[in-house]
Each structure stands twice: as structure tokens, then as C-alpha cells.
Amino acid sequence: MKTIFSAIGVSLLFLTSCNSSKCGDACFIQENIDNAVAQHTIQTDLIEKSGKILNPRTTNADGSVHYIPIDDWCSGFFPGSMWLTYDLTGDNKWVPLAEKYTEDLDSVKYLKWHHDVGFMIGCSYLNGYRLAGKKEYKDVIVEAARSLSTRFRPGAGVIQSWDADRGWQGKRGWACPVIIDNMMNLELLFEASLLSGDKSFYDIAVKHADTTLEHQYRDDNSCFHVVDYDPATGAVRHKHTAQGYAHESSWARGQAWGLYGYITCYRYTGDKKYLDQAQKIYDFIFTNKNLPTDLVPYWDFDAPNIPNEPRDASSAACTASALYEMEVYLPGKGYKETADKILTNLSSPAYRAEVGTNGNFILKHSVGSIPHGAEIDVPLNYADYYYLEALMRKRNMEKNPQETMAYLHNTK
Ligand code: GLY
């Protein structure tokens, strides 16, 4: 009897999943939420059982999970994914977990030796504020913006991304290196300005975005990874790369960071030049002859051995999330359709890991830095974070476009 019921159960499961594939976007979203919850549950249970607060970033060569200290630029993504999972499920069980792993980052608000405090505090505390009404997180968000602002160099009109004399690129001979990734840290400044009423945060973000627009983009609307400035005069000293194939090549994640960053700038300023820039970046990416048909780019658009080069799912996930927001501002131009295609492909077995594998990360096949021989064809916590954010934006948009707008502005 038990066997018959089991067989019926399996058949029902099979039929349900078949129906799922036919029941459209709602089932697609729900199935991917269920999968994410399954992976996150295994991941967090393992950490909780250790009795420690651990922050997973990727896997090691032996397949074990690589945990990071709180001053690592990726430390906000794990707590951020918990807030997103809370929002996607409505399950209160994620709130104390998200709080615990977010609040472990408290001292990051004073971090001044690199620019990534925007990623770190934005994904953790700002999401707690937005998605769970954690108003008490305001002070951390504003303090972090204050720390980030100390890196603003008025003579050059930019936030200095990395220190010139320390850290992993400290021997390059740069004076004031700015990486395109820095565009992702501006959201923290815009939000802190709204929360505190201090307009200087807003002004710094706008100045940085404008200087980057002037110097970091090429005529074909691709971007350099690094622009090195004279901090006193703003003269451009170098246009280089750190993580791309070559100075003149187009590092895939850099294109995604820029796209997302300029859409974010449009959200807070309403300045059309930022939206125009986002459209130009979109055109560069999606008309590129080296973009594969599944829309998940190789790690660099000019990598030398395409098609035998690793893909970067993190770039695709970030791009998809950005495009859902772009659809809000420019409806009906196909941005949502592109984002949907990316998300569908990332959710296929080619990129989405089986539950319990892949170090319990959701997505496979991302790249950290090939020139440094680091994190090649691995899971990355930020690929998962932007994938979940894209899923949330898709769900909100399909439920109610106004709700999408509310999410994008709800710290005001
Ligand atoms: N922000 C560093 C990276 O994208 O790898």
C-alpha cells in the first residue's frame, strides 16, 4: 500500500512540475523561490549548527564553502539574500537570521579603507530597512555613507575605490584608482541623503557618476575597468584593468555594474542622461557579437578563446535585476523580455545547481578574477543575491507595477 501511495505521490509531483512549466510566470517564480529556500536552509542550518557566525562567499577548490571576514567586499550579500528570501517567502523565520547576520556587520559602518561599504551595508542593513521596516538601521546606513564619503576626492570629482598603496592592487603605481564597480556604491549615498537630509551624500554620488560618465566610457559605450586620476587636478593618469582580459577589453561584470549603477542614478535624480547611458550600455551588451545566445556572457566580452572561456553568471544576474528596473522607466521596449530570458536560462539546469550541491549556493558558473587565478567557474554569493533580487523585482512587477516603484523608493 505504502508503495502505491509513494508511486501516486511521485506521479503527482511529476504532474505538478509538468503543470508548473505550463502555468507561466507565477509558477516559475514559485519554483525558483522553493529552490532558493531549500539551498538557503541547508546553508544556514550548517552555519547555525557550527555555533559561529560565518559568511559564505564561494567554494574552495575541494568543494568546501569559503567563508569570509566582515571587511571582505562580499560580506553583505549573504545577509542580503536572507532579507530577499524573507521578502520572497513572507516567512518570518528568516527575520531573526537576517538580523543576526546583518548586525554582525555593524562595525563595517566605520570602514574607510575601500569603497565597497556600499555593497556591504546596502545589501544587508538597507534591505533590512526596506523589506522588514527595520527603522533602527538608519544610523548604520548614514554612518556608512559618512565613511564612504571620506574617500571622495573633490579635486578629481570621484570617490577613490581602492587605496593606491595597499591592498591587492597596491603595486600598480596608481594615485587615485576608480573602478566601474564603484557605481554600485552610490545607492547607499542616495539613500543616506534621503534618510538624514544631508545633501552632501547626494552631491558626491552625482559628481562621481558624472565624472565616471566622462572618463570611464568608450565611444562604443563599453567601459574601462579602472580609471586612475590625479586626485588634486582630476587629470586622467591611466585607463587600465584589474579583473578584465586587457586594458582595452570589456570585462563582463564591469558592464553589468555600470548598467545597474546608472539605472540607480536615474532612480534618485530623474536625470535623463543616466537613463540614456543605461540604454547605451544595454545596446553594447545585447548587440555584442560575443554574447552567447543564452545571454550569460563570457567573463570578458573580448576574452581570447571565446567560445572556450568561462561564463559569468554573476554578470547576467546583475544585468537581469537592473533590466527589471529599466522596464519601470521605459516600459514596452523589451527590457523585461530580456531580463525574463536571462532569468529563465539562469534557472535552467545549465546554471542552477541541484539542491544540496554547489556548496549550497543557487547558481553555478561565475568568475571572480581570471587575471588573479581566483574564483574561476565557481558559485559566488553575489550571483545568488542579484538572482534573488531579479526574481523579487519580476514578481513585484507582474503583481503590480506600482509596487515595484514602491520598493525602489520606500526608504523615503
Ligand atoms: N567588485 C569586485 C568584483 O566585481 O569582482
Tab-separated table of C-alpha atoms and ligand atoms in Angstrom:
chain	number	residue	atom	x	y	z
A	1	MET	CA	0.000	0.000	0.000
A	2	LYS	CA	2.762	2.379	1.046
A	3	THR	CA	4.466	1.715	-2.280
A	4	ILE	CA	1.309	2.545	-4.228
A	5	PHE	CA	0.857	5.817	-2.335
A	6	SER	CA	4.511	6.639	-2.861
A	7	ALA	CA	4.105	5.964	-6.553
A	8	ILE	CA	0.987	8.161	-6.671
A	9	GLY	CA	2.891	10.821	-4.763
A	10	VAL	CA	5.760	10.718	-7.221
A	11	SER	CA	3.330	10.867	-10.154
A	12	LEU	CA	1.518	13.834	-8.632
A	13	LEU	CA	4.823	15.566	-8.069
A	14	PHE	CA	5.750	14.858	-11.658
A	15	LEU	CA	2.411	16.129	-12.934
A	16	THR	CA	2.657	19.207	-10.732
A	17	SER	CA	6.081	20.018	-12.039
A	18	CYS	CA	4.890	19.444	-15.616
A	19	ASN	CA	1.959	21.733	-14.957
A	20	SER	CA	4.351	24.210	-13.373
A	21	SER	CA	6.199	24.567	-16.599
A	22	LYS	CA	2.903	25.352	-18.301
A	23	CYS	CA	1.380	27.616	-15.676
A	24	GLY	CA	3.583	30.538	-16.526
A	25	ASP	CA	5.475	33.177	-14.654
A	26	ALA	CA	3.856	32.664	-11.242
A	27	CYS	CA	4.865	29.002	-11.143
A	28	PHE	CA	8.315	29.829	-12.495
A	29	ILE	CA	8.831	32.301	-9.683
A	30	GLN	CA	7.429	29.998	-7.010
A	31	GLU	CA	9.520	27.059	-8.141
A	32	ASN	CA	12.663	29.167	-8.001
A	33	ILE	CA	11.751	30.565	-4.596
A	34	ASP	CA	11.270	26.999	-3.314
A	35	ASN	CA	14.642	26.028	-4.713
A	36	ALA	CA	16.355	29.056	-3.150
A	37	VAL	CA	14.731	28.349	0.205
A	38	ALA	CA	15.930	24.733	0.055
A	39	GLN	CA	19.528	25.811	-0.629
A	40	HIS	CA	19.491	28.625	1.944
A	41	THR	CA	18.009	26.342	4.559
A	42	ILE	CA	20.826	23.829	4.158
A	43	GLN	CA	23.410	26.622	4.122
A	44	THR	CA	22.113	28.408	7.207
A	45	ASP	CA	21.431	25.180	9.139
A	46	LEU	CA	25.056	24.150	8.644
A	47	ILE	CA	26.312	27.512	9.875
A	48	GLU	CA	23.895	27.686	12.775
A	49	LYS	CA	24.948	24.199	13.893
A	50	SER	CA	28.581	25.347	13.960
A	51	GLY	CA	27.677	27.802	16.706
A	52	LYS	CA	29.578	30.513	14.840
A	53	ILE	CA	28.525	33.409	12.639
A	54	LEU	CA	30.003	32.534	9.267
A	55	ASN	CA	29.637	34.372	5.988
A	56	PRO	CA	29.817	32.197	2.854
A	57	ARG	CA	31.224	33.752	-0.342
A	58	THR	CA	32.093	30.856	-2.686
A	59	THR	CA	33.528	27.341	-2.706
A	60	ASN	CA	37.150	26.296	-2.296
A	61	ALA	CA	38.962	24.033	-4.774
A	62	ASP	CA	37.947	20.990	-2.688
A	63	GLY	CA	34.275	21.982	-2.868
A	64	SER	CA	34.066	23.170	0.732
A	65	VAL	CA	32.438	26.519	1.481
A	66	HIS	CA	34.738	29.529	1.657
A	67	TYR	CA	33.790	31.864	4.498
A	68	ILE	CA	34.911	35.485	4.678
A	69	PRO	CA	35.609	38.103	7.339
A	70	ILE	CA	33.279	41.064	7.667
A	71	ASP	CA	35.632	43.522	5.932
A	72	ASP	CA	35.525	41.477	2.706
A	73	TRP	CA	33.638	43.358	-0.015
A	74	CYS	CA	31.212	40.414	-0.334
A	75	SER	CA	30.098	40.298	3.309
A	76	GLY	CA	26.732	41.994	2.706
A	77	PHE	CA	25.416	39.523	0.156
A	78	PHE	CA	24.685	36.593	2.471
A	79	PRO	CA	22.572	38.626	4.917
A	80	GLY	CA	21.131	40.463	1.916
A	81	SER	CA	19.990	37.185	0.388
A	82	MET	CA	18.244	36.389	3.668
A	83	TRP	CA	16.266	39.628	3.529
A	84	LEU	CA	15.351	38.874	-0.072
A	85	THR	CA	14.331	35.342	0.885
A	86	TYR	CA	12.172	36.799	3.651
A	87	ASP	CA	10.504	39.111	1.157
A	88	LEU	CA	10.057	36.357	-1.415
A	89	THR	CA	8.523	33.902	1.060
A	90	GLY	CA	6.892	36.123	3.669
A	91	ASP	CA	8.185	33.541	6.151
A	92	ASN	CA	9.082	35.234	9.457
A	93	LYS	CA	11.617	32.548	10.248
A	94	TRP	CA	14.116	34.428	8.053
A	95	VAL	CA	13.899	37.668	10.032
A	96	PRO	CA	15.963	36.729	13.122
A	97	LEU	CA	18.510	35.029	10.872
A	98	ALA	CA	18.774	38.057	8.593
A	99	GLU	CA	19.053	40.311	11.654
A	100	LYS	CA	21.808	38.203	13.182
A	101	TYR	CA	23.966	38.062	10.028
A	102	THR	CA	23.277	41.718	9.209
A	103	GLU	CA	24.092	43.012	12.671
A	104	ASP	CA	27.356	41.081	12.669
A	105	LEU	CA	28.464	43.716	10.123
A	106	ASP	CA	27.815	46.647	12.477
A	107	SER	CA	31.432	47.862	12.582
A	108	VAL	CA	31.587	47.966	8.764
A	109	LYS	CA	29.895	51.349	9.070
A	110	TYR	CA	33.317	52.728	10.048
A	111	LEU	CA	35.211	51.057	7.207
A	112	LYS	CA	37.169	53.644	5.254
A	113	TRP	CA	39.947	51.721	3.538
A	114	HIS	CA	37.968	50.658	0.454
A	115	HIS	CA	34.814	51.804	-1.282
A	116	ASP	CA	32.706	48.662	-1.029
A	117	VAL	CA	30.884	49.698	2.097
A	118	GLY	CA	28.005	50.484	-0.301
A	119	PHE	CA	27.646	46.830	-1.267
A	120	MET	CA	28.236	45.651	2.295
A	121	ILE	CA	25.825	47.890	4.172
A	122	GLY	CA	23.436	48.406	1.257
A	123	CYS	CA	22.670	44.736	0.761
A	124	SER	CA	22.417	43.999	4.480
A	125	TYR	CA	21.156	46.957	6.528
A	126	LEU	CA	19.411	48.841	3.734
A	127	ASN	CA	17.448	45.758	2.748
A	128	GLY	CA	16.511	45.194	6.382
A	129	TYR	CA	15.265	48.782	6.486
A	130	ARG	CA	13.347	48.448	3.231
A	131	LEU	CA	11.991	44.955	3.344
A	132	ALA	CA	11.364	44.460	7.056
A	133	GLY	CA	10.858	48.006	8.299
A	134	LYS	CA	13.974	47.964	10.480
A	135	LYS	CA	13.980	51.725	11.061
A	136	GLU	CA	16.665	51.363	13.724
A	137	TYR	CA	19.119	50.524	10.918
A	138	LYS	CA	19.048	54.148	9.756
A	139	ASP	CA	22.045	55.224	11.854
A	140	VAL	CA	24.245	52.453	10.476
A	141	ILE	CA	23.271	53.359	6.905
A	142	VAL	CA	24.065	57.037	7.449
A	143	GLU	CA	27.336	56.336	9.283
A	144	ALA	CA	28.438	54.025	6.452
A	145	ALA	CA	27.681	56.787	3.941
A	146	ARG	CA	29.794	59.133	6.040
A	147	SER	CA	32.679	56.635	5.879
A	148	LEU	CA	32.298	56.212	2.113
A	149	SER	CA	32.270	59.995	1.702
A	150	THR	CA	35.741	60.236	3.252
A	151	ARG	CA	37.004	58.645	0.043
A	152	PHE	CA	35.640	61.474	-2.112
A	153	ARG	CA	38.427	63.448	-3.794
A	154	PRO	CA	36.964	66.863	-4.671
A	155	GLY	CA	39.859	67.787	-6.987
A	156	ALA	CA	39.044	64.837	-9.212
A	157	GLY	CA	35.311	64.631	-8.524
A	158	VAL	CA	35.389	60.924	-7.695
A	159	ILE	CA	35.244	58.507	-4.813
A	160	GLN	CA	38.578	56.696	-4.686
A	161	SER	CA	37.793	52.987	-4.942
A	162	TRP	CA	40.992	51.394	-3.731
A	163	ASP	CA	43.921	52.775	-1.789
A	164	ALA	CA	46.924	53.389	-4.041
A	165	ASP	CA	49.499	51.962	-1.666
A	166	ARG	CA	47.806	48.962	-0.049
A	167	GLY	CA	45.502	46.086	-0.838
A	168	TRP	CA	45.522	43.655	-3.717
A	169	GLN	CA	46.278	46.313	-6.385
A	170	GLY	CA	48.612	48.408	-4.232
A	171	LYS	CA	51.640	47.983	-6.509
A	172	ARG	CA	50.162	49.252	-9.770
A	173	GLY	CA	51.537	52.783	-9.446
A	174	TRP	CA	48.088	54.345	-9.393
A	175	ALA	CA	47.302	57.550	-7.492
A	176	CYS	CA	43.507	57.525	-7.258
A	177	PRO	CA	42.056	54.392	-8.850
A	178	VAL	CA	38.334	54.326	-9.581
A	179	ILE	CA	36.714	51.109	-10.724
A	180	ILE	CA	33.395	50.903	-12.503
A	181	ASP	CA	32.120	48.744	-9.616
A	182	ASN	CA	32.030	51.970	-7.593
A	183	MET	CA	28.797	52.884	-9.379
A	184	MET	CA	27.123	50.202	-7.240
A	185	ASN	CA	28.078	52.015	-4.035
A	186	LEU	CA	26.208	55.210	-4.909
A	187	GLU	CA	22.816	53.855	-3.862
A	188	LEU	CA	23.958	53.958	-0.235
A	189	LEU	CA	24.791	57.653	-0.595
A	190	PHE	CA	21.474	58.494	-2.239
A	191	GLU	CA	19.545	56.640	0.449
A	192	ALA	CA	21.583	58.133	3.289
A	193	SER	CA	20.830	61.565	1.865
A	194	LEU	CA	17.098	60.851	1.934
A	195	LEU	CA	17.280	59.372	5.423
A	196	SER	CA	19.435	62.072	7.006
A	197	GLY	CA	18.598	65.149	4.947
A	198	ASP	CA	22.324	65.626	4.348
A	199	LYS	CA	22.568	66.683	0.712
A	200	SER	CA	26.350	66.250	0.595
A	201	PHE	CA	25.892	62.492	0.131
A	202	TYR	CA	23.671	63.114	-2.887
A	203	ASP	CA	26.099	65.643	-4.346
A	204	ILE	CA	29.044	63.256	-4.030
A	205	ALA	CA	27.098	60.463	-5.723
A	206	VAL	CA	26.084	62.728	-8.619
A	207	LYS	CA	29.598	64.099	-9.073
A	208	HIS	CA	31.076	60.601	-9.079
A	209	ALA	CA	28.510	59.392	-11.623
A	210	ASP	CA	29.200	62.379	-13.882
A	211	THR	CA	32.984	62.045	-13.752
A	212	THR	CA	32.705	58.333	-14.448
A	213	LEU	CA	30.443	59.058	-17.407
A	214	GLU	CA	33.013	61.471	-18.778
A	215	HIS	CA	36.110	59.317	-18.432
A	216	GLN	CA	35.277	55.650	-17.946
A	217	TYR	CA	33.191	55.001	-21.080
A	218	ARG	CA	34.450	54.438	-24.594
A	219	ASP	CA	32.828	55.543	-27.835
A	220	ASP	CA	31.204	52.117	-28.242
A	221	ASN	CA	29.616	52.502	-24.746
A	222	SER	CA	31.688	49.801	-23.141
A	223	CYS	CA	33.729	50.797	-20.114
A	224	PHE	CA	37.224	50.508	-18.787
A	225	HIS	CA	37.502	48.687	-15.511
A	226	VAL	CA	39.892	51.144	-13.815
A	227	VAL	CA	40.484	54.853	-14.377
A	228	ASP	CA	43.336	56.312	-12.365
A	229	TYR	CA	43.115	60.056	-11.638
A	230	ASP	CA	45.375	62.701	-10.259
A	231	PRO	CA	43.400	63.326	-7.060
A	232	ALA	CA	44.316	67.038	-6.985
A	233	THR	CA	43.615	68.004	-10.590
A	234	GLY	CA	41.394	65.234	-11.928
A	235	ALA	CA	43.760	64.572	-14.822
A	236	VAL	CA	43.395	61.002	-16.061
A	237	ARG	CA	46.653	59.120	-15.451
A	238	HIS	CA	45.719	55.654	-16.701
A	239	LYS	CA	42.858	53.644	-18.162
A	240	HIS	CA	43.538	50.096	-17.055
A	241	THR	CA	42.032	46.831	-15.998
A	242	ALA	CA	42.402	44.698	-12.906
A	243	GLN	CA	39.948	41.877	-13.489
A	244	GLY	CA	39.418	42.037	-17.238
A	245	TYR	CA	41.398	40.391	-20.030
A	246	ALA	CA	43.165	43.604	-21.143
A	247	HIS	CA	43.075	47.343	-20.558
A	248	GLU	CA	41.085	47.809	-23.773
A	249	SER	CA	38.787	44.823	-23.304
A	250	SER	CA	35.283	44.818	-21.851
A	251	TRP	CA	35.150	42.916	-18.574
A	252	ALA	CA	31.657	41.463	-18.381
A	253	ARG	CA	30.822	42.249	-14.773
A	254	GLY	CA	32.017	45.808	-15.216
A	255	GLN	CA	29.434	46.320	-17.947
A	256	ALA	CA	26.753	44.951	-15.606
A	257	TRP	CA	27.860	47.135	-12.682
A	258	GLY	CA	27.713	50.212	-14.911
A	259	LEU	CA	24.274	49.359	-16.269
A	260	TYR	CA	22.838	48.766	-12.812
A	261	GLY	CA	24.629	51.826	-11.422
A	262	TYR	CA	23.310	54.293	-13.989
A	263	ILE	CA	19.760	52.996	-13.683
A	264	THR	CA	20.077	53.525	-9.931
A	265	CYS	CA	21.312	57.087	-10.512
A	266	TYR	CA	18.247	57.776	-12.644
A	267	ARG	CA	16.010	56.446	-9.853
A	268	TYR	CA	17.264	59.061	-7.391
A	269	THR	CA	17.929	62.035	-9.666
A	270	GLY	CA	15.442	61.736	-12.525
A	271	ASP	CA	18.274	62.977	-14.742
A	272	LYS	CA	17.646	61.527	-18.185
A	273	LYS	CA	21.317	61.393	-19.125
A	274	TYR	CA	21.747	58.474	-16.723
A	275	LEU	CA	18.875	56.564	-18.281
A	276	ASP	CA	20.286	57.301	-21.735
A	277	GLN	CA	23.624	55.922	-20.574
A	278	ALA	CA	21.942	52.771	-19.283
A	279	GLN	CA	20.279	52.309	-22.682
A	280	LYS	CA	23.635	52.708	-24.413
A	281	ILE	CA	25.241	50.124	-22.129
A	282	TYR	CA	22.302	47.801	-22.810
A	283	ASP	CA	22.899	48.203	-26.548
A	284	PHE	CA	26.591	47.432	-26.142
A	285	ILE	CA	25.887	44.232	-24.214
A	286	PHE	CA	22.979	42.906	-26.226
A	287	THR	CA	24.342	43.628	-29.693
A	288	ASN	CA	27.763	42.245	-28.852
A	289	LYS	CA	28.802	39.501	-31.251
A	290	ASN	CA	30.370	37.584	-28.393
A	291	LEU	CA	27.265	37.456	-26.220
A	292	PRO	CA	26.083	33.831	-26.224
A	293	THR	CA	22.504	33.081	-27.220
A	294	ASP	CA	21.587	32.225	-23.621
A	295	LEU	CA	22.579	35.818	-22.677
A	296	VAL	CA	25.019	34.712	-19.966
A	297	PRO	CA	28.271	36.425	-21.001
A	298	TYR	CA	31.765	35.092	-21.067
A	299	TRP	CA	33.796	36.646	-18.238
A	300	ASP	CA	35.129	39.253	-20.694
A	301	PHE	CA	33.493	40.205	-23.997
A	302	ASP	CA	36.961	40.143	-25.577
A	303	ALA	CA	38.353	37.066	-23.870
A	304	PRO	CA	40.854	35.473	-26.267
A	305	ASN	CA	39.453	31.945	-26.580
A	306	ILE	CA	35.733	32.512	-26.972
A	307	PRO	CA	33.739	30.202	-27.116
A	308	ASN	CA	36.088	28.227	-24.881
A	309	GLU	CA	36.038	30.673	-21.992
A	310	PRO	CA	34.224	30.556	-18.648
A	311	ARG	CA	30.853	32.257	-18.370
A	312	ASP	CA	29.989	34.708	-15.631
A	313	ALA	CA	26.526	34.082	-14.212
A	314	SER	CA	27.002	36.938	-11.716
A	315	SER	CA	27.079	39.472	-14.572
A	316	ALA	CA	23.925	38.009	-16.058
A	317	ALA	CA	22.082	38.052	-12.720
A	318	CYS	CA	23.042	41.683	-12.020
A	319	THR	CA	22.019	42.679	-15.546
A	320	ALA	CA	18.634	40.951	-15.236
A	321	SER	CA	17.863	42.709	-11.979
A	322	ALA	CA	18.830	46.077	-13.473
A	323	LEU	CA	16.642	45.496	-16.522
A	324	TYR	CA	13.501	44.946	-14.447
A	325	GLU	CA	14.035	48.419	-13.035
A	326	MET	CA	14.733	49.820	-16.511
A	327	GLU	CA	11.375	48.413	-17.654
A	328	VAL	CA	9.691	50.567	-14.996
A	329	TYR	CA	11.139	53.744	-16.526
A	330	LEU	CA	10.973	52.659	-20.168
A	331	PRO	CA	8.071	50.252	-20.427
A	332	GLY	CA	7.401	48.201	-23.522
A	333	LYS	CA	10.878	48.423	-25.053
A	334	GLY	CA	11.761	44.784	-24.428
A	335	TYR	CA	13.870	45.196	-21.289
A	336	LYS	CA	11.623	42.909	-19.268
A	337	GLU	CA	11.618	40.299	-22.014
A	338	THR	CA	15.419	40.304	-21.996
A	339	ALA	CA	15.503	40.046	-18.204
A	340	ASP	CA	12.992	37.178	-18.336
A	341	LYS	CA	15.154	35.309	-20.832
A	342	ILE	CA	18.227	35.704	-18.642
A	343	LEU	CA	16.346	34.562	-15.562
A	344	THR	CA	14.879	31.567	-17.380
A	345	ASN	CA	18.312	30.496	-18.541
A	346	LEU	CA	19.905	31.025	-15.125
A	347	SER	CA	17.121	28.906	-13.663
A	348	SER	CA	17.801	26.009	-16.028
A	349	PRO	CA	19.992	23.057	-15.005
A	350	ALA	CA	22.826	24.627	-17.012
A	351	TYR	CA	23.282	27.269	-14.273
A	352	ARG	CA	21.033	26.377	-11.329
A	353	ALA	CA	22.581	23.840	-9.016
A	354	GLU	CA	20.811	20.763	-7.701
A	355	VAL	CA	19.723	21.257	-4.105
A	356	GLY	CA	22.461	20.156	-1.710
A	357	THR	CA	25.266	20.618	-4.254
A	358	ASN	CA	27.406	23.633	-5.254
A	359	GLY	CA	28.274	24.496	-1.642
A	360	ASN	CA	24.535	25.174	-1.254
A	361	PHE	CA	24.753	28.260	-3.444
A	362	ILE	CA	21.984	28.695	-6.000
A	363	LEU	CA	23.917	29.440	-9.175
A	364	LYS	CA	26.922	27.767	-10.749
A	365	HIS	CA	29.399	29.218	-13.268
A	366	SER	CA	30.582	32.609	-12.104
A	367	VAL	CA	34.030	34.143	-12.254
A	368	GLY	CA	35.803	36.279	-9.652
A	369	SER	CA	39.057	37.270	-11.312
A	370	ILE	CA	40.769	35.309	-14.058
A	371	PRO	CA	43.921	37.507	-14.137
A	372	HIS	CA	44.412	36.642	-10.477
A	373	GLY	CA	43.567	32.972	-10.989
A	374	ALA	CA	40.844	33.424	-8.386
A	375	GLU	CA	37.309	32.042	-8.334
A	376	ILE	CA	37.078	30.646	-11.839
A	377	ASP	CA	33.836	28.890	-12.748
A	378	VAL	CA	32.500	28.817	-9.201
A	379	PRO	CA	29.401	29.871	-7.279
A	380	LEU	CA	29.544	33.418	-5.887
A	381	ASN	CA	27.276	34.856	-3.207
A	382	TYR	CA	26.639	37.996	-5.270
A	383	ALA	CA	25.430	35.976	-8.252
A	384	ASP	CA	22.811	34.475	-5.918
A	385	TYR	CA	21.993	37.864	-4.386
A	386	TYR	CA	21.249	39.574	-7.734
A	387	TYR	CA	19.406	36.500	-8.985
A	388	LEU	CA	17.078	36.687	-5.955
A	389	GLU	CA	16.701	40.437	-6.365
A	390	ALA	CA	15.781	39.913	-10.023
A	391	LEU	CA	13.236	37.279	-9.011
A	392	MET	CA	11.724	39.670	-6.471
A	393	ARG	CA	11.534	42.520	-8.983
A	394	LYS	CA	9.942	40.250	-11.588
A	395	ARG	CA	7.359	39.060	-9.072
A	396	ASN	CA	6.564	42.601	-7.946
A	397	MET	CA	6.331	43.874	-11.475
A	398	GLU	CA	3.983	41.126	-12.573
A	399	LYS	CA	1.795	41.547	-9.496
A	400	ASN	CA	1.625	45.296	-9.678
A	401	PRO	CA	3.990	47.716	-11.416
A	402	GLN	CA	3.265	50.373	-8.773
A	403	GLU	CA	4.558	48.006	-6.125
A	404	THR	CA	7.846	47.830	-7.986
A	405	MET	CA	8.096	51.601	-7.789
A	406	ALA	CA	7.247	51.481	-4.104
A	407	TYR	CA	10.056	49.005	-3.464
A	408	LEU	CA	12.521	51.168	-5.300
A	409	HIS	CA	11.725	54.230	-3.229
A	410	ASN	CA	10.466	53.014	0.068
A	411	THR	CA	13.097	54.426	2.375
A	412	LYS	CA	11.897	57.961	1.720
B	1	GLY	N1	33.703	44.387	-7.074
B	1	GLY	C1	34.606	43.341	-7.400
B	1	GLY	C2	34.113	42.430	-8.450
B	1	GLY	O1	33.151	42.690	-9.110
B	1	GLY	O2	34.707	41.392	-8.612
